[in-house]
XYZ file of C-alpha atoms in Angstrom:
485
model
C 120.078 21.077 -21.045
C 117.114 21.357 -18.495
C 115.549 24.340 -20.393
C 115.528 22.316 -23.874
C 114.312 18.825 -22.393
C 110.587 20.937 -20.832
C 110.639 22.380 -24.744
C 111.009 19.566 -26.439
C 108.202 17.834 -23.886
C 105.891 20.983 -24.426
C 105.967 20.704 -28.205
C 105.416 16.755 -28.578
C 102.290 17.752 -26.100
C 101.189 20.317 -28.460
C 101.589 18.472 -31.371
C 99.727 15.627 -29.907
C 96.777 17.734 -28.883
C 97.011 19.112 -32.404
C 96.776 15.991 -33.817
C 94.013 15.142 -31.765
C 92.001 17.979 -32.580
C 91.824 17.207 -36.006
C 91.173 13.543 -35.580
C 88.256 14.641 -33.586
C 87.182 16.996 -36.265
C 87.719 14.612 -39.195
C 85.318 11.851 -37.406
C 83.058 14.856 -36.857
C 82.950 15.946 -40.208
C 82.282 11.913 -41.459
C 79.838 11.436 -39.302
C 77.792 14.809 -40.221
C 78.013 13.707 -44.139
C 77.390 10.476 -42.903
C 74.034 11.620 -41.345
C 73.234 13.750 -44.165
C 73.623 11.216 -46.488
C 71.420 8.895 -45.041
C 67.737 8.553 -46.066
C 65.513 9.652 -43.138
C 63.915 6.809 -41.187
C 60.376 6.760 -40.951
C 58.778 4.787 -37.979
C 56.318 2.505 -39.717
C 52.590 3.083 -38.826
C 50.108 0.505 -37.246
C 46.942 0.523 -38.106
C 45.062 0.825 -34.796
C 42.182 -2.622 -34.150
C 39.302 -1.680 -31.192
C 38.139 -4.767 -29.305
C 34.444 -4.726 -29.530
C 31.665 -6.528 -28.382
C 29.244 -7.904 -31.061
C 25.710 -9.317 -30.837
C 24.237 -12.051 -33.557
C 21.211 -10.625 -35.616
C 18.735 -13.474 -35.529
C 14.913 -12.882 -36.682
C 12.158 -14.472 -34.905
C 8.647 -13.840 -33.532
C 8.837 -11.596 -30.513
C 5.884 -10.767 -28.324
C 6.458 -7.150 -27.020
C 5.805 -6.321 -23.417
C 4.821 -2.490 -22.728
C 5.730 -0.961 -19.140
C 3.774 1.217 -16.863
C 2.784 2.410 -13.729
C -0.257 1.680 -12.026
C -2.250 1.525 -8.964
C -4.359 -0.845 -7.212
C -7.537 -0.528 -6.120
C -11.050 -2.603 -4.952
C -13.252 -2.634 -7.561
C -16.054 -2.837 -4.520
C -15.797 -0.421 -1.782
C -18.835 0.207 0.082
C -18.989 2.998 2.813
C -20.781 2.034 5.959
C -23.101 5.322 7.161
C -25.618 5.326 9.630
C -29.279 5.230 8.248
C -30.838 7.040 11.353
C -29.655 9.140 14.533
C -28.865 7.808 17.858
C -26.503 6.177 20.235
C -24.265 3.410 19.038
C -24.529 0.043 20.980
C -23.359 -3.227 21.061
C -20.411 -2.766 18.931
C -18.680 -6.006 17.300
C -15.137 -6.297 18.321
C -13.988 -6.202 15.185
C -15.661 -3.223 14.027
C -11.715 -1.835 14.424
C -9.787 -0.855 11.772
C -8.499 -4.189 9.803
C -11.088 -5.650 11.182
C -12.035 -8.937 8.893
C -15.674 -9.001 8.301
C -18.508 -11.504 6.345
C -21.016 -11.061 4.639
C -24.540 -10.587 7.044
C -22.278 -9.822 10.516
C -23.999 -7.516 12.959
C -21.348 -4.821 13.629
C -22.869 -2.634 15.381
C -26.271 -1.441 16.476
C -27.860 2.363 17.066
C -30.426 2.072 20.215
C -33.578 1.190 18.904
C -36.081 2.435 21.818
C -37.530 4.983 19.726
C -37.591 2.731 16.596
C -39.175 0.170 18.642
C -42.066 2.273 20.340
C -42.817 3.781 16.567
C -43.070 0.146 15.563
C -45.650 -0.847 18.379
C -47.792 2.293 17.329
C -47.738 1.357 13.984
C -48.897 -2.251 14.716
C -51.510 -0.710 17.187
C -52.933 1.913 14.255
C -53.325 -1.360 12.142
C -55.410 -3.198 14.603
C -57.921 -0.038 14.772
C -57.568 0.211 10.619
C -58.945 -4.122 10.781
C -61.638 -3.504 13.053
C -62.731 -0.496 11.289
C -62.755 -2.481 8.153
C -64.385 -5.046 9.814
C -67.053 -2.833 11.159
C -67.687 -1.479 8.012
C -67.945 -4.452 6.331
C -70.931 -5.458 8.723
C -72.543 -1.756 8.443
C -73.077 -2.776 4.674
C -74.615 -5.607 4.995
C -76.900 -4.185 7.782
C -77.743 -1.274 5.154
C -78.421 -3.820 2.201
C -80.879 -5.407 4.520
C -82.799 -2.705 5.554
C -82.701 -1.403 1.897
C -84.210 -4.706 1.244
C -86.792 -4.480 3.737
C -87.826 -0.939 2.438
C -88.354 -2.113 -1.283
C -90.881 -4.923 0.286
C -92.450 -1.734 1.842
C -92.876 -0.480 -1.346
C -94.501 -3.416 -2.830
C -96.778 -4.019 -0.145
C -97.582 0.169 -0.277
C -98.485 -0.479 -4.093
C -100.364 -3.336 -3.858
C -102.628 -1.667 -0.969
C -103.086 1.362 -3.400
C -104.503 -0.406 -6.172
C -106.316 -2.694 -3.444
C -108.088 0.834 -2.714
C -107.995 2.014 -6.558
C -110.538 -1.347 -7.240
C -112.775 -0.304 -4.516
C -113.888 2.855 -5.699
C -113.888 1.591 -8.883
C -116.495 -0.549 -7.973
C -118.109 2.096 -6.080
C -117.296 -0.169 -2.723
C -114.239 2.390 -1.078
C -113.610 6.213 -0.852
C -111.578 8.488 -2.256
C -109.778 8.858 1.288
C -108.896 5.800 1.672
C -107.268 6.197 -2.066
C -105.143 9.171 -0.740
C -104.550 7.583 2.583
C -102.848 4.619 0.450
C -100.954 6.869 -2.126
C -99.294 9.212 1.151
C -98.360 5.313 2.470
C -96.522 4.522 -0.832
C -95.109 7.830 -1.236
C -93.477 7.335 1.962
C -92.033 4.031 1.592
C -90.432 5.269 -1.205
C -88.813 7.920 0.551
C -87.791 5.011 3.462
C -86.068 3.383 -0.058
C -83.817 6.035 -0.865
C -82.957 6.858 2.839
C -81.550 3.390 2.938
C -80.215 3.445 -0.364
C -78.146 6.517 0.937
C -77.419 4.564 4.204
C -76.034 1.762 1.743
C -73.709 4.664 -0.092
C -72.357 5.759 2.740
C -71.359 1.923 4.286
C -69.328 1.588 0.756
C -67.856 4.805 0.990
C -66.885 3.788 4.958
C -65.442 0.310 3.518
C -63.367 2.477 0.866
C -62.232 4.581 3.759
C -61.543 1.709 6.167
C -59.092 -0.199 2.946
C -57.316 3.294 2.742
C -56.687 3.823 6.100
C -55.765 0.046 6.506
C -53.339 0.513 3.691
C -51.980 3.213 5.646
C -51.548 1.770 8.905
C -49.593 -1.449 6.858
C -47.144 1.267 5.208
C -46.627 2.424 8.444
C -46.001 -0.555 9.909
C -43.591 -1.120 7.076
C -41.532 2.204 7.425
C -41.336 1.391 11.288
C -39.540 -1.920 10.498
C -37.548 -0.695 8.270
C -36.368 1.960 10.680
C -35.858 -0.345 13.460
C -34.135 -2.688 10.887
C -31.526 0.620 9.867
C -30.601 0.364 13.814
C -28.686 -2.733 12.890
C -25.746 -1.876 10.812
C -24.588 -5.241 8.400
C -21.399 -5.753 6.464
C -23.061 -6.030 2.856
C -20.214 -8.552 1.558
C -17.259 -9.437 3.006
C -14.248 -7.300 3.137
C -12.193 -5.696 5.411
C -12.637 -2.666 7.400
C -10.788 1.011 7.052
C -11.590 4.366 7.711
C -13.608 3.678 11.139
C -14.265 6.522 13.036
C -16.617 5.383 15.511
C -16.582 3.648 19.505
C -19.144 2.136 21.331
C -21.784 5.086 23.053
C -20.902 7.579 20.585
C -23.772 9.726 19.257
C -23.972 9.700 15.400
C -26.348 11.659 13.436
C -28.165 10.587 10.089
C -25.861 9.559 7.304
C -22.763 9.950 9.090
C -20.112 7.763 7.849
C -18.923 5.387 10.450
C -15.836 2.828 8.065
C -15.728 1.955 5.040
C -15.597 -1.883 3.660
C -12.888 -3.131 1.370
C -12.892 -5.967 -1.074
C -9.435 -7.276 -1.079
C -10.308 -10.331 -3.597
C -11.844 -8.002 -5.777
C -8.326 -5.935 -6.455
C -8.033 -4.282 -10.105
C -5.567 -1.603 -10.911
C -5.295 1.353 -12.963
C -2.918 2.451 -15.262
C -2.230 5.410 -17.563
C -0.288 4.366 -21.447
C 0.468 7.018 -23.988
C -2.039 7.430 -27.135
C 0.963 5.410 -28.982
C 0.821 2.462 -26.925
C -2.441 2.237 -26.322
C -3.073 2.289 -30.346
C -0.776 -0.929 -29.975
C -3.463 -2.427 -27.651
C -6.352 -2.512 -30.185
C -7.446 -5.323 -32.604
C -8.557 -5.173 -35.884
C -11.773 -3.835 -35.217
C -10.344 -0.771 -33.297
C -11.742 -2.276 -29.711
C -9.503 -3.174 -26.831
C -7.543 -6.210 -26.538
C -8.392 -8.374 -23.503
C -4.461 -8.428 -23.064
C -2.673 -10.767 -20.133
C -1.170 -8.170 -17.589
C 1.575 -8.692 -14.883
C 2.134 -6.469 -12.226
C 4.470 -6.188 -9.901
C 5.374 -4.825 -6.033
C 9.101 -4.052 -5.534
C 9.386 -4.437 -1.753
C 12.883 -3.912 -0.715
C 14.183 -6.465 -3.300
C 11.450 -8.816 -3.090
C 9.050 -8.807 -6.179
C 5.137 -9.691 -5.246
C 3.317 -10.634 -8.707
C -0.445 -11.111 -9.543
C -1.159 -12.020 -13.192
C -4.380 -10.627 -14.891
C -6.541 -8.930 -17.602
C -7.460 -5.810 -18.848
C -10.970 -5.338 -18.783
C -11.997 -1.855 -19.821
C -11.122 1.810 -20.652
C -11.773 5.372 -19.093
C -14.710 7.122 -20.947
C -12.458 10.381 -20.934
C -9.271 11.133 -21.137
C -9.565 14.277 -18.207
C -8.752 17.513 -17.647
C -4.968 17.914 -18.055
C -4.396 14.706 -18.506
C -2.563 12.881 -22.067
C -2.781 9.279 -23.077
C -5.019 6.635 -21.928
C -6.396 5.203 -19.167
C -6.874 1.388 -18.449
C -8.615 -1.128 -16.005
C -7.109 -4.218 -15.155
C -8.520 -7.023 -13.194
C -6.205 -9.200 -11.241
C -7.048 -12.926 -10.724
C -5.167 -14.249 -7.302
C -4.404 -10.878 -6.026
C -2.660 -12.473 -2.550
C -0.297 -9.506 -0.920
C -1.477 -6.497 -2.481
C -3.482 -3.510 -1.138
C -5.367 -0.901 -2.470
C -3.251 2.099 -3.078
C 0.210 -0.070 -4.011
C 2.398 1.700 -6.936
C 3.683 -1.305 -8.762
C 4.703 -1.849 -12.192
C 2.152 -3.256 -14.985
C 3.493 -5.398 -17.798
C 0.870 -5.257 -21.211
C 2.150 -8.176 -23.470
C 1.355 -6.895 -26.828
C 0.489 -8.622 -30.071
C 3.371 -10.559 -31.339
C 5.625 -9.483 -33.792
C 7.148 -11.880 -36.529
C 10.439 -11.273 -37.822
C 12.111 -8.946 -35.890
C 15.657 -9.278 -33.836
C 16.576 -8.341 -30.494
C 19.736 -6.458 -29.914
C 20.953 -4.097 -26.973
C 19.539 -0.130 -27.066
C 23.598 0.737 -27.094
C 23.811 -0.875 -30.634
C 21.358 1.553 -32.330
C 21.746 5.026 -32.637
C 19.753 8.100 -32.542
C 19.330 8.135 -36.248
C 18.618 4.373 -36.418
C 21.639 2.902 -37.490
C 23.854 -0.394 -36.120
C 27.495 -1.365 -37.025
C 27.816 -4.405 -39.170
C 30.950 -6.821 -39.321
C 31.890 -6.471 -42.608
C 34.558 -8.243 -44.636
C 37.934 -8.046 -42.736
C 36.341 -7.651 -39.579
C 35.796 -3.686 -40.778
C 32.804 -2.010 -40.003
C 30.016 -1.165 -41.916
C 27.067 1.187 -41.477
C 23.560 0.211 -41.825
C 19.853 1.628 -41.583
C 17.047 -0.649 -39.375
C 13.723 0.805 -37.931
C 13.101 0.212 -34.341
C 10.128 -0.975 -33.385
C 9.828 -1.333 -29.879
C 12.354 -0.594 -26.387
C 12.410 -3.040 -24.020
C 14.352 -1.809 -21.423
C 17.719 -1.876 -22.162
C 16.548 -3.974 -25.373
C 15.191 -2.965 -28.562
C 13.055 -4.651 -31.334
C 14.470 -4.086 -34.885
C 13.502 -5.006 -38.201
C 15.933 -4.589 -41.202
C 16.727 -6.081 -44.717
C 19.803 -8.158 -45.775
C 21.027 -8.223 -42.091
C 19.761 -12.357 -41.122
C 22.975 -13.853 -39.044
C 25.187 -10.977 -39.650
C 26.859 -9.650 -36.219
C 26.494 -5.813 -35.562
C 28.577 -3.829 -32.680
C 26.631 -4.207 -29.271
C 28.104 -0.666 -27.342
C 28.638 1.794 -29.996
C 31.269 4.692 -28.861
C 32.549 7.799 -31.048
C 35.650 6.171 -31.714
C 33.670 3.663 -33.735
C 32.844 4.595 -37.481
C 32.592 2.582 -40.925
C 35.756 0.913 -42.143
C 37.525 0.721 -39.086
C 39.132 -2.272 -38.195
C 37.950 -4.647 -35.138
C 38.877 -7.347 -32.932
C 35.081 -9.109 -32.267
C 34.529 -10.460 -28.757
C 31.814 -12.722 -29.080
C 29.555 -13.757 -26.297
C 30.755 -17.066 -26.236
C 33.738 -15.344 -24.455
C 36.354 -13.578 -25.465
C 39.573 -14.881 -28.031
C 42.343 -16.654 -25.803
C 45.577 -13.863 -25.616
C 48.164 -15.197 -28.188
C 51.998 -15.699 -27.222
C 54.118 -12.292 -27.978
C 56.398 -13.204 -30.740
C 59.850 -13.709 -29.583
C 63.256 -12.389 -31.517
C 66.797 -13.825 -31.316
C 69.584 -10.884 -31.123
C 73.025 -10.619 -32.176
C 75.160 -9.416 -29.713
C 76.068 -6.506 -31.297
C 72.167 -5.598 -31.655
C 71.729 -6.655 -28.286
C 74.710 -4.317 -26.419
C 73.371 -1.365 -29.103
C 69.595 -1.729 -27.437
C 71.508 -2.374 -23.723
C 73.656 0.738 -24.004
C 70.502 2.610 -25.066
C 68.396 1.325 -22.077
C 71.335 2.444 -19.447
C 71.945 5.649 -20.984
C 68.809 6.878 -20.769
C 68.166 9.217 -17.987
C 64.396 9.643 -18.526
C 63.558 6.367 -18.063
C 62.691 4.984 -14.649
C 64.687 2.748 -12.963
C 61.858 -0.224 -12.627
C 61.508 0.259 -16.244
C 65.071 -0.327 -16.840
C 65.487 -3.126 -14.614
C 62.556 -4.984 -16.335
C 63.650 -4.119 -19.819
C 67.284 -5.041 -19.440
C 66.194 -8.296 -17.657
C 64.549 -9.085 -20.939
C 67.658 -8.117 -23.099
C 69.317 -10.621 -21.061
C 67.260 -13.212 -22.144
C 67.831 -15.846 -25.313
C 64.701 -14.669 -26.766
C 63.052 -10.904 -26.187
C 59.576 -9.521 -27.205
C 59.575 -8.439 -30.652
C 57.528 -5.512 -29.555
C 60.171 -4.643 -26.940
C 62.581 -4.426 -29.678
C 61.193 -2.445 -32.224
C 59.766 -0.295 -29.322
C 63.385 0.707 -28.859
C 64.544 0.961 -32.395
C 62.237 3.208 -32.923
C 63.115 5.349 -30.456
C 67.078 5.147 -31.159
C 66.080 6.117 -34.343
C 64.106 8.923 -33.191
């Protein structure tokens, strides 16, 4: 009775398992032609929008400004050198370095004893060269007279010779009285041209006398002007640099000593490309009197000075490209020669042309238009001029259109975009929100918890939104898709 009761118990088991078995195989088998029947689910695709940030093409007249580096210099330097040999006295105190100076100021003086004693000799040699002209002058007039006084000798002579010449024509003198008379005028005559030579040589002693007078006053003249090159003068006023000099120092002839500066008479100097300078020209080919602003970046804080061009370089140089320019400065207050600052050129003006960033325009000249649909279209514009992280365009058909400001690769013609304008961007619109079934609902909740490759922050956040009235459309068909998958 025992033995039959454990069969009949082990055969209903193995009947049951038997029938279980092939329960579990039949629901298999319907699910497999189940699947197979089934059309395969394709996960629908999105067509991918890039946010982008677009910039209004507006045409208007734009005066270009041209960049480049400069330097500023005095255009009047004036080096101070000593103009004769000696020791240096009486030195101004602010014959230093710095050292403000005027125009006229005694800054310093080389002794002038010898300068002084060369200048007394040379006023001493002029007093001799007046009295000798003065003593001269009298010696001619002496020698006029006497020449005078001979010629009467000679008329008197003549007159006693023909006295004579009647007498023995009337048979009332002699013939040696005759000669006697003739020997008397011959000699007078010879008394005429000794003091007719006398009177040459008092003219040629007055010629001598106004030469050596002349002399002694050119003298006199270089003596002054040496004593006056003792005194060294600050030609204009300026400031000093370069001085190499103190009080009792020897200095020898031409030996610089400083070196004056102009600092309100600042220009700088600048080198453009041949390009830019061709911009610079007028019609007639000459150089544009163009406004220039240059600039001193000192740690952050900018020191400008507004000016003009006001001439070229003859030659370009040796090794050297482009041009180079001349620029006067009008208030030049901070600025010292030998600054590096920035120059500013504003060009001629340009009508009709648009400003839009560099990173809109690519190498080959092209910009992304906002087409129809917000899709992008390609289009060709020259550029005219770069200003800075600017550039000046000019282009057909393109008046209030908006083009992409940043290009990027991912960027192309027909793609779709979301424009951000610089008003600010579009506000974010509310996620669109789905009401479940419950049966949808414990499908996408079993899905969540069974899935071992999701993390558990993820889960918690996602189930909290199952459990929700209303959950994220995107949420949902986020997780269809992958059930489906």
């Amino acid at each position: 009775m025992r033995f039959l009761r454990k069969s009949l118990t082990g055969l209903f088991l193995t009947a049951v398992t038997l029938g279980l078995m092939f329960y579990a195989g039949t629901m298999v088998r319907e699910a497999v032609q189940a699947r197979m029947s089934e059309e395969p689910r394709v996960p629908q695709a999105r067509e991918r929008v890039f946010a982008v940030n677009v910039a209004p093409v507006v045409f208007e007249t734009v005066t270009p400004v041209l960049s480049a580096f400069g330097e500023v210099q005095s255009s009047r330097t004036l080096e101070l050198r000593a103009a004769s040999s000696g020791t240096l006295i009486d030195l101004h105190p602010d014959f230093v370095e710095g050292g403000q100076v005027t125009q006229g100021q005694l800054l310093a003086r080389i002794d002038p004893a010898d300068a002084q004693a060369a200048l007394e000799r040379a006023e001493s040699d002029l007093l001799d060269a007046q009295a000798e002209q003065r003593e001269a002058d009298r010696a001619i007039v002496l020698a006029e007279d006497e020449l005078q006084a001979a010629r009467d000798q000679v008329a008197l002579r003549e007159q006693a010779l023909k006295r004579q010449t009647d007498l023995v024509d009337r048979n009332v003198g002699t013939a040696a009285a005759v000669e006697t008379a003739e020997l008397a005028l011959s000699s007078a005559h010879q008394a005429v041209l000794s003091r007719r030579q006398a009177v040459a040589t008092a003219q040629s002693r007055i010629d001598q006398a106004a030469t050596k007078l002349k002399r002694a006053q050119i003298a006199l003249e270089e003596a002054r002007r040496h004593l006056a090159n003792t005194e060294i003068r600050a030609e204009f006023s300026g400031t000093l640099s370069d001085v190499t000099v103190v009080a009792g120092r020897l200095v020898s002839t031409n030996e610089k000593l400083a070196q004056i500066v102009d600092a309100d008479a600042l220009e700088v100097v600048f080198r453009v490309s041949t390009q830019e300078y061709a911009r610079l020209l007028d019609d007639d080919g000459k150089l544009r009197r163009a406004d220039v602003t240059v600039t001193l970046d000192v740690f952050g804080t900018n020191i400008q000075a507004r000016g003009q061009i006001s001439r070229e370089s003859a030659a370009v140089g040796d090794g050297q490209t482009g041009r180079r320019l001349f620029a006067t400065l009008d208030a030049p207050r901070g600025f010292k020669p030998g600054d590096f600052v920035t120059v500013s050129v504003q060009e001629a003006p340009l009508a009709r042309v648009a400003r839009l960033p560099a990173t809109a325009v690519n190498a080959a000249g092209e910009v992304l238009v906002i087409g129809e649909e917000e899709r992008l279209a390609t289009a060709v514009v020259t550029v005219l001029r770069r200003q800075g992280d600017d550039v000046l365009i000019r282009a057909r058909d393109l008046e209030g259109q908006e083009v992409v400001a940043e290009r990027t690769p991912l960027l192309g013609a027909g793609i779709r975009v979301n424009p951000l304008r610089s008003e600010g961007a579009p506000a974010p619109q509310e996620p669109e929100m789905l009401e479940l079934t419950e049966e949808r609902r414990a499908k996408l909740r079993a899905f969540v918890e069974g899935n071992t490759r999701m993390p558990e922050e993820a889960k918690a956040r996602i189930l909290s939104q199952l459990s929700q009235d209303k959950v994220p459309a995107s949420t949902v068909a986020r997780l269809e898709e992958r059930m489906g998958g």
